[in-house]
mmCIF file of C-alpha atoms and ligand atoms in Angstrom:
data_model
loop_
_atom_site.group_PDB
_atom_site.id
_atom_site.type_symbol
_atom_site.label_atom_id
_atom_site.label_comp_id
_atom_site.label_asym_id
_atom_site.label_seq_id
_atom_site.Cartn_x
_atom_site.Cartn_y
_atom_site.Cartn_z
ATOM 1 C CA UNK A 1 13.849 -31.787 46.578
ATOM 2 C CA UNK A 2 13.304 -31.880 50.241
ATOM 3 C CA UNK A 3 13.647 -28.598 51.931
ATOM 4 C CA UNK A 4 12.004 -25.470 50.206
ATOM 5 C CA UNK A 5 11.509 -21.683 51.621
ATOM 6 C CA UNK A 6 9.004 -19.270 51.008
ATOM 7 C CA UNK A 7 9.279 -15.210 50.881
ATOM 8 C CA UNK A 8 6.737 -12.235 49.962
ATOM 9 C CA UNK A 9 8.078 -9.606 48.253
ATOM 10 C CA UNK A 10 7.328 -5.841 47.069
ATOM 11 C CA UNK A 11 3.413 -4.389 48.027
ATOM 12 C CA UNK A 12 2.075 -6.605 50.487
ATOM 13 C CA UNK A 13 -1.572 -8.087 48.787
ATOM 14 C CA UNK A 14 -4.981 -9.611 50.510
ATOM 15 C CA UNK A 15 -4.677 -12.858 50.223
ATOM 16 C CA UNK A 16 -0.187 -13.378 49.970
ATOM 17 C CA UNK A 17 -1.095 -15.251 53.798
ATOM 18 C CA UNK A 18 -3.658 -17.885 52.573
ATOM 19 C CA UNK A 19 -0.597 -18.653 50.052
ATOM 20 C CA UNK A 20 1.724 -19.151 52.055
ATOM 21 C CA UNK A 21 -0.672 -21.481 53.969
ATOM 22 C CA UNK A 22 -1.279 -23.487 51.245
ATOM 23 C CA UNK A 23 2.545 -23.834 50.393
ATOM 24 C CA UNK A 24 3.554 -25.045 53.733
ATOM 25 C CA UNK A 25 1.121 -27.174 54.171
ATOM 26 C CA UNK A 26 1.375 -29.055 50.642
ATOM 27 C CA UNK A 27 4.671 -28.814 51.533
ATOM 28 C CA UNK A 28 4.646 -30.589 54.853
ATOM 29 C CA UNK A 29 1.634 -33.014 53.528
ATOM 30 C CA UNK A 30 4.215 -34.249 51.329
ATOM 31 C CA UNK A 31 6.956 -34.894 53.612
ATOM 32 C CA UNK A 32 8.944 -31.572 52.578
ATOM 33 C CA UNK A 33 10.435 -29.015 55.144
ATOM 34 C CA UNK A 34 9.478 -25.910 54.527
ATOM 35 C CA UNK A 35 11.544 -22.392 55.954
ATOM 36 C CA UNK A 36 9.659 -19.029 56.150
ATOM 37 C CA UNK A 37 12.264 -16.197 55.124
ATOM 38 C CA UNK A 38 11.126 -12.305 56.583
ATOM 39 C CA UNK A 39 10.862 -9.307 54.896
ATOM 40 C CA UNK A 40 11.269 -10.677 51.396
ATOM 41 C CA UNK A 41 14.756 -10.577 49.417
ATOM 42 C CA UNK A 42 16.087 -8.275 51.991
ATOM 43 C CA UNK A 43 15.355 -10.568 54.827
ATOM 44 C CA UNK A 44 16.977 -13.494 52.369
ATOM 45 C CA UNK A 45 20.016 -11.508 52.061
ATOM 46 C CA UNK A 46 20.473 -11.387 55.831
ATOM 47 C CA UNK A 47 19.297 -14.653 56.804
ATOM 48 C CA UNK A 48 16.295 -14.024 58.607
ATOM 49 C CA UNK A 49 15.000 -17.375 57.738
ATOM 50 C CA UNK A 50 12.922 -19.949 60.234
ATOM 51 C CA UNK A 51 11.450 -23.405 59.826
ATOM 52 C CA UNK A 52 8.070 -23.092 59.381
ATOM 53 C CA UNK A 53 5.494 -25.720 61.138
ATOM 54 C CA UNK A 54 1.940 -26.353 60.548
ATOM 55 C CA UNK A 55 0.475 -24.258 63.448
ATOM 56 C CA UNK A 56 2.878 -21.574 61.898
ATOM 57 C CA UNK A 57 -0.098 -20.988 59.246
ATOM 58 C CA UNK A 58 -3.187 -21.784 61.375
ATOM 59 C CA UNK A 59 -5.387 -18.819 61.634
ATOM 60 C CA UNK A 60 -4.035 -16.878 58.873
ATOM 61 C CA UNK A 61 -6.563 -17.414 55.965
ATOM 62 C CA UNK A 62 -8.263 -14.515 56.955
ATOM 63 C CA UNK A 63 -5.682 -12.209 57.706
ATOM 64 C CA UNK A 64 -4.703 -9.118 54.712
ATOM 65 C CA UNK A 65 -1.139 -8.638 54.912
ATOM 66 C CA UNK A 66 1.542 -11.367 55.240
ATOM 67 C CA UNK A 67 3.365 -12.809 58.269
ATOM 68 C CA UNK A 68 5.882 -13.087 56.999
ATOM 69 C CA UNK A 69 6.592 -9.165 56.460
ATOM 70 C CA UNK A 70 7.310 -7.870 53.095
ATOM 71 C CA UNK A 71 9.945 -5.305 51.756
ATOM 72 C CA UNK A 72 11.281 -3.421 48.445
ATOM 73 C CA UNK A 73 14.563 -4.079 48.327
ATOM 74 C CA UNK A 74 16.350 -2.828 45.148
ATOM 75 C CA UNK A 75 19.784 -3.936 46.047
ATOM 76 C CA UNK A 76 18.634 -7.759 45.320
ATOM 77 C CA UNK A 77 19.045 -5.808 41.466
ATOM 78 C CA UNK A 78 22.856 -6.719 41.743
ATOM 79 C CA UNK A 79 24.399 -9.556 41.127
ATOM 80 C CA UNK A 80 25.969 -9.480 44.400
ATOM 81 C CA UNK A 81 23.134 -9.577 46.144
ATOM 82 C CA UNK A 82 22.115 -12.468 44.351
ATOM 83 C CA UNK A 83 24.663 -14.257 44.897
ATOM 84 C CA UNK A 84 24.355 -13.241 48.689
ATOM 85 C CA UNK A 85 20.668 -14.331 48.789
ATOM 86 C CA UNK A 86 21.579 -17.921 47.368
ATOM 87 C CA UNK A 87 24.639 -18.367 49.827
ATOM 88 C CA UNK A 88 22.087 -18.457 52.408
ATOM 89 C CA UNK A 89 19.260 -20.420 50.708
ATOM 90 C CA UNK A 90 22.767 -23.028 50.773
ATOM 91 C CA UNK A 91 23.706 -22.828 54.072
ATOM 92 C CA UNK A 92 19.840 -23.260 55.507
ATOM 93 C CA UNK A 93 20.205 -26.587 52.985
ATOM 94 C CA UNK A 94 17.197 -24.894 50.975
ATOM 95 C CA UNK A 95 16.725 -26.647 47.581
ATOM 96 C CA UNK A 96 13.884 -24.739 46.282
ATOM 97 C CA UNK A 97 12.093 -21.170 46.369
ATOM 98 C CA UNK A 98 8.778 -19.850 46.136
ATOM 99 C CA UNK A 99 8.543 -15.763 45.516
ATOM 100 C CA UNK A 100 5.355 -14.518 46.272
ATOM 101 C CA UNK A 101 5.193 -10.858 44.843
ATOM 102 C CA UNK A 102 4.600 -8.946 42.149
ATOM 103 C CA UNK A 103 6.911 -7.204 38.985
ATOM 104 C CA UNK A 104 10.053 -6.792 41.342
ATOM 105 C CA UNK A 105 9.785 -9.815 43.462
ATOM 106 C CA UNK A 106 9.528 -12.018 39.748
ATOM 107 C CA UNK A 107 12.466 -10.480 38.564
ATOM 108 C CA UNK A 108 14.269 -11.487 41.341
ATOM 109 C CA UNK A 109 13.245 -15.306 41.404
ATOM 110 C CA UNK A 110 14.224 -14.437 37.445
ATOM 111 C CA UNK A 111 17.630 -13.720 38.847
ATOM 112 C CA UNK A 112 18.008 -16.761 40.838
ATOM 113 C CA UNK A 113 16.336 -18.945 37.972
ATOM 114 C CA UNK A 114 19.539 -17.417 35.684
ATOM 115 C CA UNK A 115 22.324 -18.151 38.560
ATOM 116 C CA UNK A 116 20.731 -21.618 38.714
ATOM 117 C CA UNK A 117 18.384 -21.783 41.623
ATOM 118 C CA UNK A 118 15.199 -23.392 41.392
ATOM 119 C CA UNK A 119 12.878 -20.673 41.706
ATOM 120 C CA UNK A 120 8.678 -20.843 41.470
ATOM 121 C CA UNK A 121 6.940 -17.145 41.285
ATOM 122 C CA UNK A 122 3.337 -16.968 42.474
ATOM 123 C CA UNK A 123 1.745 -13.714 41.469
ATOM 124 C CA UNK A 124 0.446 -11.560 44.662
ATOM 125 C CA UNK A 125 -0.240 -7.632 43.731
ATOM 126 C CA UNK A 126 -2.776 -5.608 43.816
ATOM 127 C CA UNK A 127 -2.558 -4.279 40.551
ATOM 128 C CA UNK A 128 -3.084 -7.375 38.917
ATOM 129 C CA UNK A 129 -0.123 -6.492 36.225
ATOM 130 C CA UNK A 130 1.842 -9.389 35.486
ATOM 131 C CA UNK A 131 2.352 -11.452 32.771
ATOM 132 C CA UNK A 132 1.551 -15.144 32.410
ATOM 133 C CA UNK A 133 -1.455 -14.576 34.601
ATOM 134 C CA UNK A 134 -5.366 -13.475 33.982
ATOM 135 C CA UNK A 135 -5.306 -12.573 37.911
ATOM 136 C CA UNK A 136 -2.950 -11.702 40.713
ATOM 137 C CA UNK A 137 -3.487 -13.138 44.613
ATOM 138 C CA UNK A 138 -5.417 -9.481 45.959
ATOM 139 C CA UNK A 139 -6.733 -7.854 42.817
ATOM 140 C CA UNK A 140 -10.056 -9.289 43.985
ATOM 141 C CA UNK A 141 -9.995 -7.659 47.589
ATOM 142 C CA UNK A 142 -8.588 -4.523 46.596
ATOM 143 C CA UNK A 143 -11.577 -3.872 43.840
ATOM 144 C CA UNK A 144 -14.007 -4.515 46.217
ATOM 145 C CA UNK A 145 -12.652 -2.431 48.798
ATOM 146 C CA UNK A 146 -12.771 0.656 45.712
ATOM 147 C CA UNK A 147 -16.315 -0.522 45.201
ATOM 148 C CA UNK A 148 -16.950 -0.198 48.665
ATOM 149 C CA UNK A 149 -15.776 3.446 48.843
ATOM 150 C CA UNK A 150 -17.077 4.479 45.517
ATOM 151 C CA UNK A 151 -20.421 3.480 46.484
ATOM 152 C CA UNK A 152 -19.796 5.835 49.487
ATOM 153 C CA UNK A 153 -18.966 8.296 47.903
ATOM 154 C CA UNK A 154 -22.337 8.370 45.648
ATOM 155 C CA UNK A 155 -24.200 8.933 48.835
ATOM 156 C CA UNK A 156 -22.296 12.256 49.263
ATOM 157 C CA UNK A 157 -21.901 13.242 46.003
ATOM 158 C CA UNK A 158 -25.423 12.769 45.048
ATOM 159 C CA UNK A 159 -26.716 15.167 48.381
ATOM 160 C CA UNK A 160 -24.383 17.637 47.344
ATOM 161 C CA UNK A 161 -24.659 17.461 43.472
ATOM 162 C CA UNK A 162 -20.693 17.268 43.051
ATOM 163 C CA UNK A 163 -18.148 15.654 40.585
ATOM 164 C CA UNK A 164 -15.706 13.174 42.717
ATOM 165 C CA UNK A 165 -12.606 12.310 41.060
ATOM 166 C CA UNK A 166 -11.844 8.289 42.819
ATOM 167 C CA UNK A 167 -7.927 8.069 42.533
ATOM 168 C CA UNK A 168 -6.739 4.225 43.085
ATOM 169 C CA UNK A 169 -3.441 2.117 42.918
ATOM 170 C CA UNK A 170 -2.419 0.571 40.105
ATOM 171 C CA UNK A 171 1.314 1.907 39.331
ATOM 172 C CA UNK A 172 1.225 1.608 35.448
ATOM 173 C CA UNK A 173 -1.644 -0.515 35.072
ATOM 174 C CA UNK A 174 -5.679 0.293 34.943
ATOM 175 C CA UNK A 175 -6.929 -2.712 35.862
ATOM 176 C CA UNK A 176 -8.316 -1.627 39.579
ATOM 177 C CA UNK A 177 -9.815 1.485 38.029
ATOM 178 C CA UNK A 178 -11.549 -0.431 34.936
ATOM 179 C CA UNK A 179 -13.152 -3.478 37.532
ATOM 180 C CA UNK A 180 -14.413 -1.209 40.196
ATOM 181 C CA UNK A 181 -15.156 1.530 37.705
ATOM 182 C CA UNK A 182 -17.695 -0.509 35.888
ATOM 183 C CA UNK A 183 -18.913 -1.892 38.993
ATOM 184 C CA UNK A 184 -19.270 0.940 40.453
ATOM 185 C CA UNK A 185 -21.203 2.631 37.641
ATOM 186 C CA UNK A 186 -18.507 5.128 37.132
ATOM 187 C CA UNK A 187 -19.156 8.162 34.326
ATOM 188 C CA UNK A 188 -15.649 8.001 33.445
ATOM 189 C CA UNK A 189 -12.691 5.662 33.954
ATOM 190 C CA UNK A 190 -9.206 7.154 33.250
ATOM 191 C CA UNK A 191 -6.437 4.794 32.913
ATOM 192 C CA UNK A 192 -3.021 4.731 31.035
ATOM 193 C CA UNK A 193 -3.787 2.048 28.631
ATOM 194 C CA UNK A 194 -6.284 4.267 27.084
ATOM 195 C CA UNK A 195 -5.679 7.614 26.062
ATOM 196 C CA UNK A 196 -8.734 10.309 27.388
ATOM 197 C CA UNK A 197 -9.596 14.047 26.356
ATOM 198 C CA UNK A 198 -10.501 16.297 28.957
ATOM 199 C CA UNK A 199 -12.660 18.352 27.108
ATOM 200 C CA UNK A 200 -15.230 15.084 26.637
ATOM 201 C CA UNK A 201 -14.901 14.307 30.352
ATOM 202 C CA UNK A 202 -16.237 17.911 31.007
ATOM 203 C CA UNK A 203 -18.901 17.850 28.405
ATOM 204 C CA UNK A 204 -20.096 14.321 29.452
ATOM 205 C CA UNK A 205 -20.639 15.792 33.230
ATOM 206 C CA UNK A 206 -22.044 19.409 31.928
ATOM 207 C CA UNK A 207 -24.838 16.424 29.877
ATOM 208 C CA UNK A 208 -25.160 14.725 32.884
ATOM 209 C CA UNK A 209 -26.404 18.278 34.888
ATOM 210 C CA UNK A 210 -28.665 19.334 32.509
ATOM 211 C CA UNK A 211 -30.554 16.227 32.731
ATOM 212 C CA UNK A 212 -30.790 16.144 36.212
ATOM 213 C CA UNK A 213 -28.260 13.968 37.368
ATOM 214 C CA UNK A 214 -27.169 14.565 40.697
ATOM 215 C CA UNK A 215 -23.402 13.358 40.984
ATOM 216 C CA UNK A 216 -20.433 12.502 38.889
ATOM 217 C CA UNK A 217 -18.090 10.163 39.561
ATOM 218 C CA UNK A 218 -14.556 9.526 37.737
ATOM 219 C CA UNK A 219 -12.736 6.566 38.472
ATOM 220 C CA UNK A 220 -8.808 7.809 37.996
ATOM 221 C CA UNK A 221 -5.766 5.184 37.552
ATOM 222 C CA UNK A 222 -2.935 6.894 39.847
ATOM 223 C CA UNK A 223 -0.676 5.418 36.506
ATOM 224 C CA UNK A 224 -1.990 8.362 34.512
ATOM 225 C CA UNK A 225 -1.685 11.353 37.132
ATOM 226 C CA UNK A 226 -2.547 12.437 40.439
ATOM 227 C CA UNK A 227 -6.435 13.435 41.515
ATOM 228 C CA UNK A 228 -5.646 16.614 42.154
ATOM 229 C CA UNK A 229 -3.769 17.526 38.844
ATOM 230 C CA UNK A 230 -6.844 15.949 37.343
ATOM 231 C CA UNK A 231 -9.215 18.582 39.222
ATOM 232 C CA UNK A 232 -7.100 20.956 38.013
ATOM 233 C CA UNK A 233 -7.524 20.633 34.638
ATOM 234 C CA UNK A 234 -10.964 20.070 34.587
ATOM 235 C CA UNK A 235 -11.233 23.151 35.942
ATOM 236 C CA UNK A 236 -10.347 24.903 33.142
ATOM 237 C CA UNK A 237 -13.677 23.677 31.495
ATOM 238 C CA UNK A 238 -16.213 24.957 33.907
ATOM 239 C CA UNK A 239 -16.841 24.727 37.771
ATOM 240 C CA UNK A 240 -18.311 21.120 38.621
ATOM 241 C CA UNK A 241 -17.784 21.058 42.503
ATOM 242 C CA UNK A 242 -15.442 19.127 42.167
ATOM 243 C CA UNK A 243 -13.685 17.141 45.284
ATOM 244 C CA UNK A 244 -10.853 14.533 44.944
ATOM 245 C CA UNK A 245 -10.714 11.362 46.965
ATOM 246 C CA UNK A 246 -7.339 9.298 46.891
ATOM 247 C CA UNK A 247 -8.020 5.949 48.170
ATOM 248 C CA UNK A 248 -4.091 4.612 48.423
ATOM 249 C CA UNK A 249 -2.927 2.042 50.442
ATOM 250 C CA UNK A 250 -6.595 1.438 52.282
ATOM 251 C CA UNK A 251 -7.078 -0.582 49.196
ATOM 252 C CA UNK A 252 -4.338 -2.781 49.857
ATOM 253 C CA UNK A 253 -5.185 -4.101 53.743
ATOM 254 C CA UNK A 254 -8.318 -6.185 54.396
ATOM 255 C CA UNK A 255 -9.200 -9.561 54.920
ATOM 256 C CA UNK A 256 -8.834 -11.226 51.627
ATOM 257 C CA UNK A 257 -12.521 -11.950 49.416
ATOM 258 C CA UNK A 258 -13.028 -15.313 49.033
ATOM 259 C CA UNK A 259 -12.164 -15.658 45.376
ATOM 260 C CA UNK A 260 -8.307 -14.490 46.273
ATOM 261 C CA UNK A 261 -8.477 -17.297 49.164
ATOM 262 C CA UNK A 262 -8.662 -19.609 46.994
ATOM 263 C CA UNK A 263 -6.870 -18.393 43.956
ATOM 264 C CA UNK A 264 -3.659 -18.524 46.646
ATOM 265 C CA UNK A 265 -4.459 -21.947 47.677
ATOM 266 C CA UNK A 266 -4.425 -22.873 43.797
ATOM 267 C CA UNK A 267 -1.450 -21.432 43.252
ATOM 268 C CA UNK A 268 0.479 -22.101 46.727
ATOM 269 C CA UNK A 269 -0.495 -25.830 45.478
ATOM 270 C CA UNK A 270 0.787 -25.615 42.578
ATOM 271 C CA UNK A 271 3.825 -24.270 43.172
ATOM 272 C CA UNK A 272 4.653 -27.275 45.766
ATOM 273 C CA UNK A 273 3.887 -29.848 43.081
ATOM 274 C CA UNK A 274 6.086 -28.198 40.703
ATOM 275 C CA UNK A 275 9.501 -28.227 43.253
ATOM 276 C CA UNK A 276 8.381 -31.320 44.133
ATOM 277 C CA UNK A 277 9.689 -32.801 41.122
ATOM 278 C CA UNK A 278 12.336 -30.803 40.839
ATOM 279 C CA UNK A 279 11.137 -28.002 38.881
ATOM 280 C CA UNK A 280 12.248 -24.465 39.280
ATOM 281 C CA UNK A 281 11.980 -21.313 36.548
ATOM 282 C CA UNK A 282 8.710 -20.996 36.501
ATOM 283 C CA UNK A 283 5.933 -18.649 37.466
ATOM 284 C CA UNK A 284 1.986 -19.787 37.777
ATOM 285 C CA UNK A 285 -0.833 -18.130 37.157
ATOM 286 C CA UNK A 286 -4.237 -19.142 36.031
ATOM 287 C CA UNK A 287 -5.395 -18.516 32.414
ATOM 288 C CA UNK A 288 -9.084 -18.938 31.012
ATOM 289 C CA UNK A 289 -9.605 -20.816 34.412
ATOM 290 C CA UNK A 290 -6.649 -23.191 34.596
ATOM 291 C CA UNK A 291 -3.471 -23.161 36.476
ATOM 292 C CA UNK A 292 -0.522 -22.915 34.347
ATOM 293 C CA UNK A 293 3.195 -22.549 35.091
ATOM 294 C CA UNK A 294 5.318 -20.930 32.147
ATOM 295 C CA UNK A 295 8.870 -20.497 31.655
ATOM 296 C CA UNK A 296 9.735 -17.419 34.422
ATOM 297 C CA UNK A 297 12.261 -15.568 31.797
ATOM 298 C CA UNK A 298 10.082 -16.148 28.573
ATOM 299 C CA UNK A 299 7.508 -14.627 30.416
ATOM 300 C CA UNK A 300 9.135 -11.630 31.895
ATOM 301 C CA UNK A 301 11.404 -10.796 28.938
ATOM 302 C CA UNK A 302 8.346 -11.512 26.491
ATOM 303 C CA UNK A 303 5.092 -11.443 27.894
ATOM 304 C CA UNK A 304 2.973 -8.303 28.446
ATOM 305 C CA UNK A 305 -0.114 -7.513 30.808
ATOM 306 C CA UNK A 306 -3.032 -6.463 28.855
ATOM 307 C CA UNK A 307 -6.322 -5.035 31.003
ATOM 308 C CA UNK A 308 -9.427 -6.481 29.225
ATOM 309 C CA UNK A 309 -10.340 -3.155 27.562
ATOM 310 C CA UNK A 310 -13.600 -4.570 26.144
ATOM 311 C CA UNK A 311 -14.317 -3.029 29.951
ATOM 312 C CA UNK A 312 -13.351 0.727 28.506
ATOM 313 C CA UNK A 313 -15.900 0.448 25.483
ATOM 314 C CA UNK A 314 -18.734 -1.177 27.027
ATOM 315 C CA UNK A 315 -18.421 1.316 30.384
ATOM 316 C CA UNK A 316 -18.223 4.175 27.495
ATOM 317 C CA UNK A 317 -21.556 3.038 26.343
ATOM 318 C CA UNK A 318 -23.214 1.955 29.389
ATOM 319 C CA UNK A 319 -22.378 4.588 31.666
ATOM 320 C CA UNK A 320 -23.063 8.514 31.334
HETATM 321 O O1 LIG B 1 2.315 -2.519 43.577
HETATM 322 C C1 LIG B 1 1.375 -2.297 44.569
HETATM 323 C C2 LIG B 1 1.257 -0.836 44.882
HETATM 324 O O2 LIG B 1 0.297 -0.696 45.908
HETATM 325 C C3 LIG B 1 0.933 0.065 43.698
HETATM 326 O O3 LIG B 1 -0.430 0.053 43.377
HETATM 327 C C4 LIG B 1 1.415 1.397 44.215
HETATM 328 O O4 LIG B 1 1.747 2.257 43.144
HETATM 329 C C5 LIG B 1 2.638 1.015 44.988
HETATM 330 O O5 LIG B 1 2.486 -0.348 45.357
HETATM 331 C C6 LIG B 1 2.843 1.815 46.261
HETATM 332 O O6 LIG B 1 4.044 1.437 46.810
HETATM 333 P P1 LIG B 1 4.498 1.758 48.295
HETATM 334 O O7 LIG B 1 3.648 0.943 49.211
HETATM 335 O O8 LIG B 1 5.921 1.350 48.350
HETATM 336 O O9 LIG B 1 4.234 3.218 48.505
#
């Protein structure tokens, strides 16, 4: 093929800019056009689409967000759409699409795969929760942005002797709250892909007093409830000045770390290579260290994300 476009999609990730870098300009290196579409499948759907050139993607390596705007859009759901989305991928002569995005933004380059467009997903979330990949473009940044503020938080907790309840992103996944909990030397970690009982959290902290130790600090997956829900019920075991910090969407800006810089430019690669010749239905990732590209509706009907819980155990029995 000769002319491909390129979208982001859903949450916006650190690191979804240095992608689209590296698509364009593999693109362009190897004599392809390559069109830039806004605001993801809604700005497909209205044909807010533009050539992109290679000064388009200078000095954006280093930039958290994406230029090229991102949206949820739940109406590309419908066939029609769909249908809508690849009229105008036809009439801009576009032969080939890269979705940059996470579980939404796959399922709709699934769609288009299943209506016959040649569709290559590149995995960019935060949450680092899709199948057919060991990372995501931005789980990197956003755990060392938590890291960041937990280790903030240890200053004040420690002067004031309190319990701190961390609550990050994730939607349904733990991953953020497992990585920065063990970095950050977290007592607890509470995710959903690991049931937890209350009554041990509290007893764990009341241990933790009685020897001495001056804070507490429980690293809470927003998949398994809110922070303040949580303080709530630990209350009902026993005062532990407890204060709640929700980090949100601070987590997802930033420049991206160097590790997601390059993880993009991997798969941005990749996925250039791949329409190159002609080859669409796919989504990349990178598993034990190597870039792979798997079947896009095998994956998604099929696969499942798993968090490495070997990270649960061993922060159960290094941390307390
Ligand atoms: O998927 C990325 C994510 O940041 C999740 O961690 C979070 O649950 C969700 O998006 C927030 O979505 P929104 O930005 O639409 O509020």
């Amino acid at each position: 093929m000769k002319r491909i476009a390129i979208l982001t999609s859903g949450g916006d990730a650190p690191g979804m800019n240095a992608a689209i870098r590296a698509v364009t300009r593999k693109a362009i290196y190897d004599g392809l056009e390559v069109y830039g579409i806004n605001y993801g499948f809604a700005g497909l759907v209205a044909g807010d689409i533009r050539k992109l050139e290679i000064a388009d993607v200078g000095d954006k390596v280093q930039r958290g967000g994406t230029f090229l705007y991102s949206a949820r859009y739940p109406e590309f759901a419908t066939v029609e759409g769909q249908l809508k989305g690849i009229e105008q991928l036809k009439k801009f002569g576009i032969e080939g699409l890269v979705v940059i995005g996470g579980d939404g933004s796959y399922h709709g380059a699934m769609a288009l795969t299943k209506h016959g467009f040649p569709a290559v997903g590149i995995p960019g979330t935060i949450d680092n929760d899709i199948p057919g990949t060991d990372f995501t473009i931005g789980f990197d940044t956003a755990i060392n942005t938590v890291l960041e503020s937990i280790d903030r938080i240890r200053d004040t907790a420690t002067s004031h002797v309190r319990t701190f309840i961390i609550e990050v992103m994730g939607r349904n996944a733990g991953d953020i709250a497992l990585w920065a909990g063990v970095a950050g030397g977290a007592d607890d970690i509470i995710i959903p892909e690991h049931e937890f009982d209350m009554a041990s959290v509290a007893k764990k902290i009341k241990e933790g007093r009685d020897r001495g130790k001056k804070h507490c600090l429980i690293v809470l997956a927003e998949g398994v409830m809110g922070g303040n829900d949580f303080a709530d019920k630990l209350a009902e075991y026993g005062d532990f000045h407890a204060r709640v910090s929700v980090l949100g969407h601070v987590v997802r800006g930033g420049s991206p770390s160097a590790r997601d810089r390059v993880l993009a430019s991997k798969f941005g690669w990749k996925a250039v290579e791949l329409l190159k010749e002609n080859k669409g239905g796919l989504c990349i990732g990178i598993r034990d260290n190597e870039i792979v590209a798997t079947d896009i509706v095998d994956t998604l009907e099929n696969g499942k994300h798993h968090p490495d819980l070997s990270l649960y155990t061993l922060n159960q029995e290094i941390s307390f």
